[in-house]
Coordinates of C-alpha atoms in Angstrom, one line a residue:
X26 CA -28.0 9.5 -20.2
X27 CA -26.6 12.8 -19.1
X28 CA -26.1 15.4 -21.9
X29 CA -24.8 18.9 -22.1
X30 CA -21.2 18.3 -20.7
X31 CA -22.6 18.6 -17.1
X32 CA -23.5 22.2 -17.6
X33 CA -20.1 23.3 -18.8
X34 CA -19.1 23.2 -22.5
X35 CA -15.5 23.2 -21.5
X36 CA -15.9 19.7 -20.0
X37 CA -14.5 17.7 -22.9
X38 CA -14.2 14.2 -21.5
X39 CA -15.2 12.0 -18.6
X40 CA -12.7 9.7 -17.0
X41 CA -12.6 7.7 -14.8
X42 CA -15.5 6.2 -13.0
X43 CA -15.3 5.1 -9.3
X44 CA -17.6 3.8 -6.6
X45 CA -17.6 4.9 -3.0
X46 CA -20.3 4.4 -0.3
X47 CA -22.8 3.1 -3.0
X48 CA -22.4 6.2 -5.1
X49 CA -21.0 6.4 -8.7
X50 CA -18.4 9.1 -9.3
X51 CA -16.9 10.5 -12.5
X52 CA -14.3 13.2 -13.2
X53 CA -14.3 15.7 -16.0
X54 CA -11.5 16.8 -18.2
X55 CA -11.5 20.6 -18.3
X56 CA -8.4 22.7 -19.3
X57 CA -10.3 26.0 -19.0
X58 CA -12.1 26.0 -15.7
X59 CA -10.5 23.1 -13.9
X60 CA -11.8 19.6 -13.5
X61 CA -15.1 18.7 -11.8
X62 CA -16.2 15.6 -9.9
X63 CA -19.8 14.5 -10.1
X64 CA -21.6 11.7 -8.2
X65 CA -24.9 9.9 -8.5
X66 CA -26.8 7.2 -6.5
X67 CA -28.4 5.8 -9.7
X68 CA -26.4 7.0 -12.7
X69 CA -29.7 8.2 -14.2
X70 CA -30.1 11.5 -16.0
X71 CA -31.0 14.2 -13.6
X72 CA -29.5 12.3 -10.6
X73 CA -26.0 13.8 -10.9
X74 CA -24.6 16.2 -8.3
X75 CA -21.4 18.2 -8.7
X76 CA -19.1 17.7 -5.6
X77 CA -16.0 19.4 -6.9
X78 CA -15.8 22.4 -9.3
X79 CA -13.0 24.5 -10.7
X80 CA -10.3 22.1 -10.0
X81 CA -11.1 22.3 -6.3
X82 CA -9.8 25.9 -6.2
X83 CA -7.0 25.4 -8.8
X84 CA -8.0 25.6 -12.4
X85 CA -4.7 24.0 -13.4
X86 CA -6.0 20.7 -11.8
X87 CA -7.7 19.6 -15.1
X88 CA -8.1 15.8 -15.0
X89 CA -8.7 12.9 -12.7
X90 CA -7.0 9.6 -13.9
X91 CA -8.1 7.3 -11.2
X92 CA -10.4 6.8 -8.2
X93 CA -10.0 4.2 -5.6
X94 CA -11.3 3.4 -2.1
X95 CA -8.5 2.8 0.4
X96 CA -8.6 2.5 4.2
X97 CA -12.2 3.9 4.5
X98 CA -11.5 6.9 2.3
X99 CA -11.9 7.7 -1.4
X100 CA -8.9 8.9 -3.4
X101 CA -8.5 10.8 -6.7
X102 CA -5.3 10.9 -8.8
X103 CA -5.3 14.4 -10.4
X104 CA -3.2 15.8 -13.2
X105 CA -1.9 19.4 -12.8
X106 CA 0.5 20.6 -15.6
X107 CA 1.5 23.7 -13.6
X108 CA 2.1 22.6 -10.0
X109 CA 2.6 18.9 -10.5
X110 CA 0.4 15.8 -9.9
X111 CA -1.8 15.7 -6.9
X112 CA -3.7 13.1 -4.7
X113 CA -7.0 14.1 -3.2
X114 CA -9.0 12.3 -0.5
X115 CA -12.5 12.4 0.8
X116 CA -14.2 10.6 3.6
X117 CA -17.8 11.7 2.9
X118 CA -17.7 12.1 -0.9
X119 CA -18.4 15.9 -0.6
X120 CA -15.4 17.5 1.0
X121 CA -12.1 16.8 -0.9
X122 CA -8.7 17.6 0.5
X123 CA -5.3 17.5 -1.2
X124 CA -3.1 15.0 0.6
X125 CA -0.2 15.2 -1.9
X126 CA 0.7 18.1 -4.2
X127 CA 3.6 19.4 -6.2
X128 CA 4.2 16.1 -8.1
X129 CA 5.4 14.2 -5.1
X130 CA 8.1 16.9 -4.5
X131 CA 9.0 16.9 -8.2
X132 CA 6.9 19.3 -10.3
X133 CA 8.0 17.5 -13.5
X134 CA 5.6 14.7 -12.3
X135 CA 2.6 16.4 -13.9
X136 CA 0.3 13.5 -14.8
X137 CA -0.9 10.5 -13.0
X138 CA -1.6 7.0 -14.1
X139 CA -4.3 5.5 -12.0
X140 CA -4.2 3.6 -8.8
X141 CA -3.7 0.0 -7.5
X142 CA -3.8 -1.5 -4.1
X143 CA -1.1 -4.1 -3.6
X144 CA -0.1 -5.8 -0.4
X145 CA -2.0 -3.3 1.7
X146 CA -0.4 -0.2 0.1
X147 CA -1.7 2.3 -2.5
X148 CA 0.3 2.8 -5.7
X149 CA 0.2 5.5 -8.4
X150 CA 2.3 6.2 -11.4
X151 CA 3.4 9.5 -13.0
X152 CA 4.5 11.1 -16.2
X153 CA 8.0 12.7 -16.0
X154 CA 9.6 13.7 -19.2
X155 CA 12.8 14.9 -17.5
X156 CA 13.8 11.8 -15.5
X157 CA 11.4 9.1 -16.8
X158 CA 8.3 7.8 -15.2
X159 CA 8.0 7.4 -11.5
X160 CA 6.0 5.0 -9.3
X161 CA 4.9 5.9 -5.7
X162 CA 3.4 4.0 -2.9
X163 CA 1.7 4.9 0.4
X164 CA 0.7 2.9 3.4
X165 CA -1.7 5.6 4.7
X166 CA -2.6 7.6 1.6
X167 CA -0.8 10.7 2.9
X168 CA 2.9 9.9 3.0
X169 CA 4.3 8.7 -0.3
X170 CA 7.5 6.9 -1.1
X171 CA 9.1 6.7 -4.6
X172 CA 9.8 3.1 -5.6
X173 CA 10.7 3.8 -9.2
X174 CA 12.3 7.0 -10.2
X175 CA 13.8 6.8 -13.7
X176 CA 11.4 5.0 -16.0
X177 CA 12.8 1.6 -14.9
X178 CA 16.2 2.7 -16.2
X179 CA 14.9 4.0 -19.5
X180 CA 14.1 7.7 -19.7
X181 CA 12.0 7.0 -22.8
X182 CA 9.5 5.2 -20.4
X183 CA 8.1 8.7 -19.7
X184 CA 4.7 7.7 -18.1
X185 CA 3.4 4.9 -16.0
X186 CA -0.1 4.9 -17.6
X187 CA -1.7 2.1 -15.6
X188 CA -1.1 0.3 -12.4
X189 CA -2.8 -3.0 -11.6
X190 CA -2.7 -5.8 -9.0
X191 CA -3.3 -9.3 -10.2
X192 CA -2.4 -12.8 -9.0
X193 CA -0.2 -11.6 -6.2
X194 CA 1.9 -9.3 -8.5
X195 CA 1.9 -5.6 -9.3
X196 CA 1.8 -4.7 -13.0
X197 CA 2.5 -1.3 -14.5
X198 CA 2.2 -0.2 -18.1
X199 CA 4.8 2.3 -19.3
X200 CA 4.4 4.7 -22.3
X201 CA 7.5 4.7 -24.5
X202 CA 7.3 6.5 -27.9
X203 CA 10.8 5.3 -28.9
X204 CA 10.9 1.5 -28.4
X205 CA 7.2 0.9 -27.7
X206 CA 5.1 0.4 -24.6
X207 CA 6.3 -1.9 -21.8
X208 CA 4.7 -3.9 -19.0

């Protein structure tokens, strides 16, 4: 439907999609210029508007791994290999602010693994090749608490790739190149 890498040939992938205030959002993967976020009311060609460019002022912010609506705001989980993972928030879909930077106080947390809402709190996982994957939660989207800090006791569980709430339980999927993935 929309061709030409959203006007930037360095946009190599799109991930993920999200919905907020009846608008469809998508993030780009861009190592050169920093990620972008686009939105559309219809999803049709020609109806996309860029709302974030150049990694929102930091070209090292190169990829969004998750979008979610939480407490009347819209959140993006952002990977930043230089400064550490970030969480961004918007209340209008146009102005995005960083509510968490620096990999949740550990710059080794460089990548994010999507979002889940569980028992009224927002959860996100990270990649950490030094200590093992970490999992964070927040009751307000701004103050984050670490609930898993060492790959569930196995440093080879280096990234929590997905977080999902189902049937009254919180599920996470951990990347592990040694013994295989874990849930």
